[in-house]
Coordinates of C-alpha atoms in Angstrom, one line a residue:
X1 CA 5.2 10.7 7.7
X2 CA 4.4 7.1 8.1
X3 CA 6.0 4.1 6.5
X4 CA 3.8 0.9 6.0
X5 CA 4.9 -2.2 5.6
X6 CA 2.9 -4.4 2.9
X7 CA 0.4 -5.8 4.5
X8 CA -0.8 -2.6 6.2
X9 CA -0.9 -1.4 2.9
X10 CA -3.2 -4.2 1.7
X11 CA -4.7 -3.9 4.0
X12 CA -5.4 -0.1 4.1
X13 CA -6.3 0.2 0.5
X14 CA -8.3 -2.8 0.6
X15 CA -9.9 -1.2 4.1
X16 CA -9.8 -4.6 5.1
X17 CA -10.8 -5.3 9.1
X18 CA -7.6 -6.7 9.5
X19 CA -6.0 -3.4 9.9
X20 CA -6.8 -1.6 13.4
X21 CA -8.8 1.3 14.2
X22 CA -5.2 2.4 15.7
X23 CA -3.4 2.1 12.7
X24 CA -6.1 3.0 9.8
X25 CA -6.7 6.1 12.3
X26 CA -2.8 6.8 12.0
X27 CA -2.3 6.6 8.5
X28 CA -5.6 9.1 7.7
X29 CA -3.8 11.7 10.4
X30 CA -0.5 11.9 8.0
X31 CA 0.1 14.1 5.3
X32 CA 2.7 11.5 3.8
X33 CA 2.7 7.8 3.9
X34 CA 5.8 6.3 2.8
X35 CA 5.8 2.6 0.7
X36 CA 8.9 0.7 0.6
X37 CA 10.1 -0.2 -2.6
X38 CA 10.5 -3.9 -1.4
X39 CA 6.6 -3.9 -0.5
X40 CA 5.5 -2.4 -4.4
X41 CA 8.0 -5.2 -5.6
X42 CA 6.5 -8.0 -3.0
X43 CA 2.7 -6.3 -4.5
X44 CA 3.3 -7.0 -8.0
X45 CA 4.2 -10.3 -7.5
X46 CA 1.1 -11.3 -5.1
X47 CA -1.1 -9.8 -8.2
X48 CA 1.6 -11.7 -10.4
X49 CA 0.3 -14.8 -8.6
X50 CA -2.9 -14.2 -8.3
X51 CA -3.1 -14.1 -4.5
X52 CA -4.9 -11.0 -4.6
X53 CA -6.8 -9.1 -7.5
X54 CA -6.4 -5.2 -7.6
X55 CA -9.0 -2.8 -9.5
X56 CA -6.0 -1.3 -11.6
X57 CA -3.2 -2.7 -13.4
X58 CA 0.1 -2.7 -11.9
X59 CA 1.4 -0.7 -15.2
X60 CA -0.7 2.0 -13.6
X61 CA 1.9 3.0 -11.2
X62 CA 3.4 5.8 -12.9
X63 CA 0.0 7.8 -12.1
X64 CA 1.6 7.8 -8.2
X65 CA 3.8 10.2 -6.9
X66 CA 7.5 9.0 -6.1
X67 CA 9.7 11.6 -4.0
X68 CA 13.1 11.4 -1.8
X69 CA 12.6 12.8 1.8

């Protein structure tokens, strides 16, 4: 499992250059990637803000799977 941290998750779904080889090549080798809470909170209020646009609504989010490890 890996955990990212907002921006790497920006980042990753946005496959944004910001985000390195390194790291984009880590998160397509796990099974699991784990989002913080804080960072779908601190999401929703950049889209909120319009600091960034995202091609689905936040609603959206009960499509995603949530689990406890």
């Amino acid at each position: 499992m890996i955990i990212l941290d907002t921006h790497a998750w920006i980042w990753w779904l946005t496959e944004s250059p910001k985000l390195s080889l390194k790291a984009t090549e880590a998160i397509k080798n796990n099974t699991l990637i784990g989002i913080p809470a804080i960072s779908c909170w601190e999401l929703s209020m950049l889209v909120s803000k319009n600091r960034i646009k995202l091609s689905m609504d936040v609603q959206s989010a009960d499509e995603f799977s949530f689990s406890k490890s």
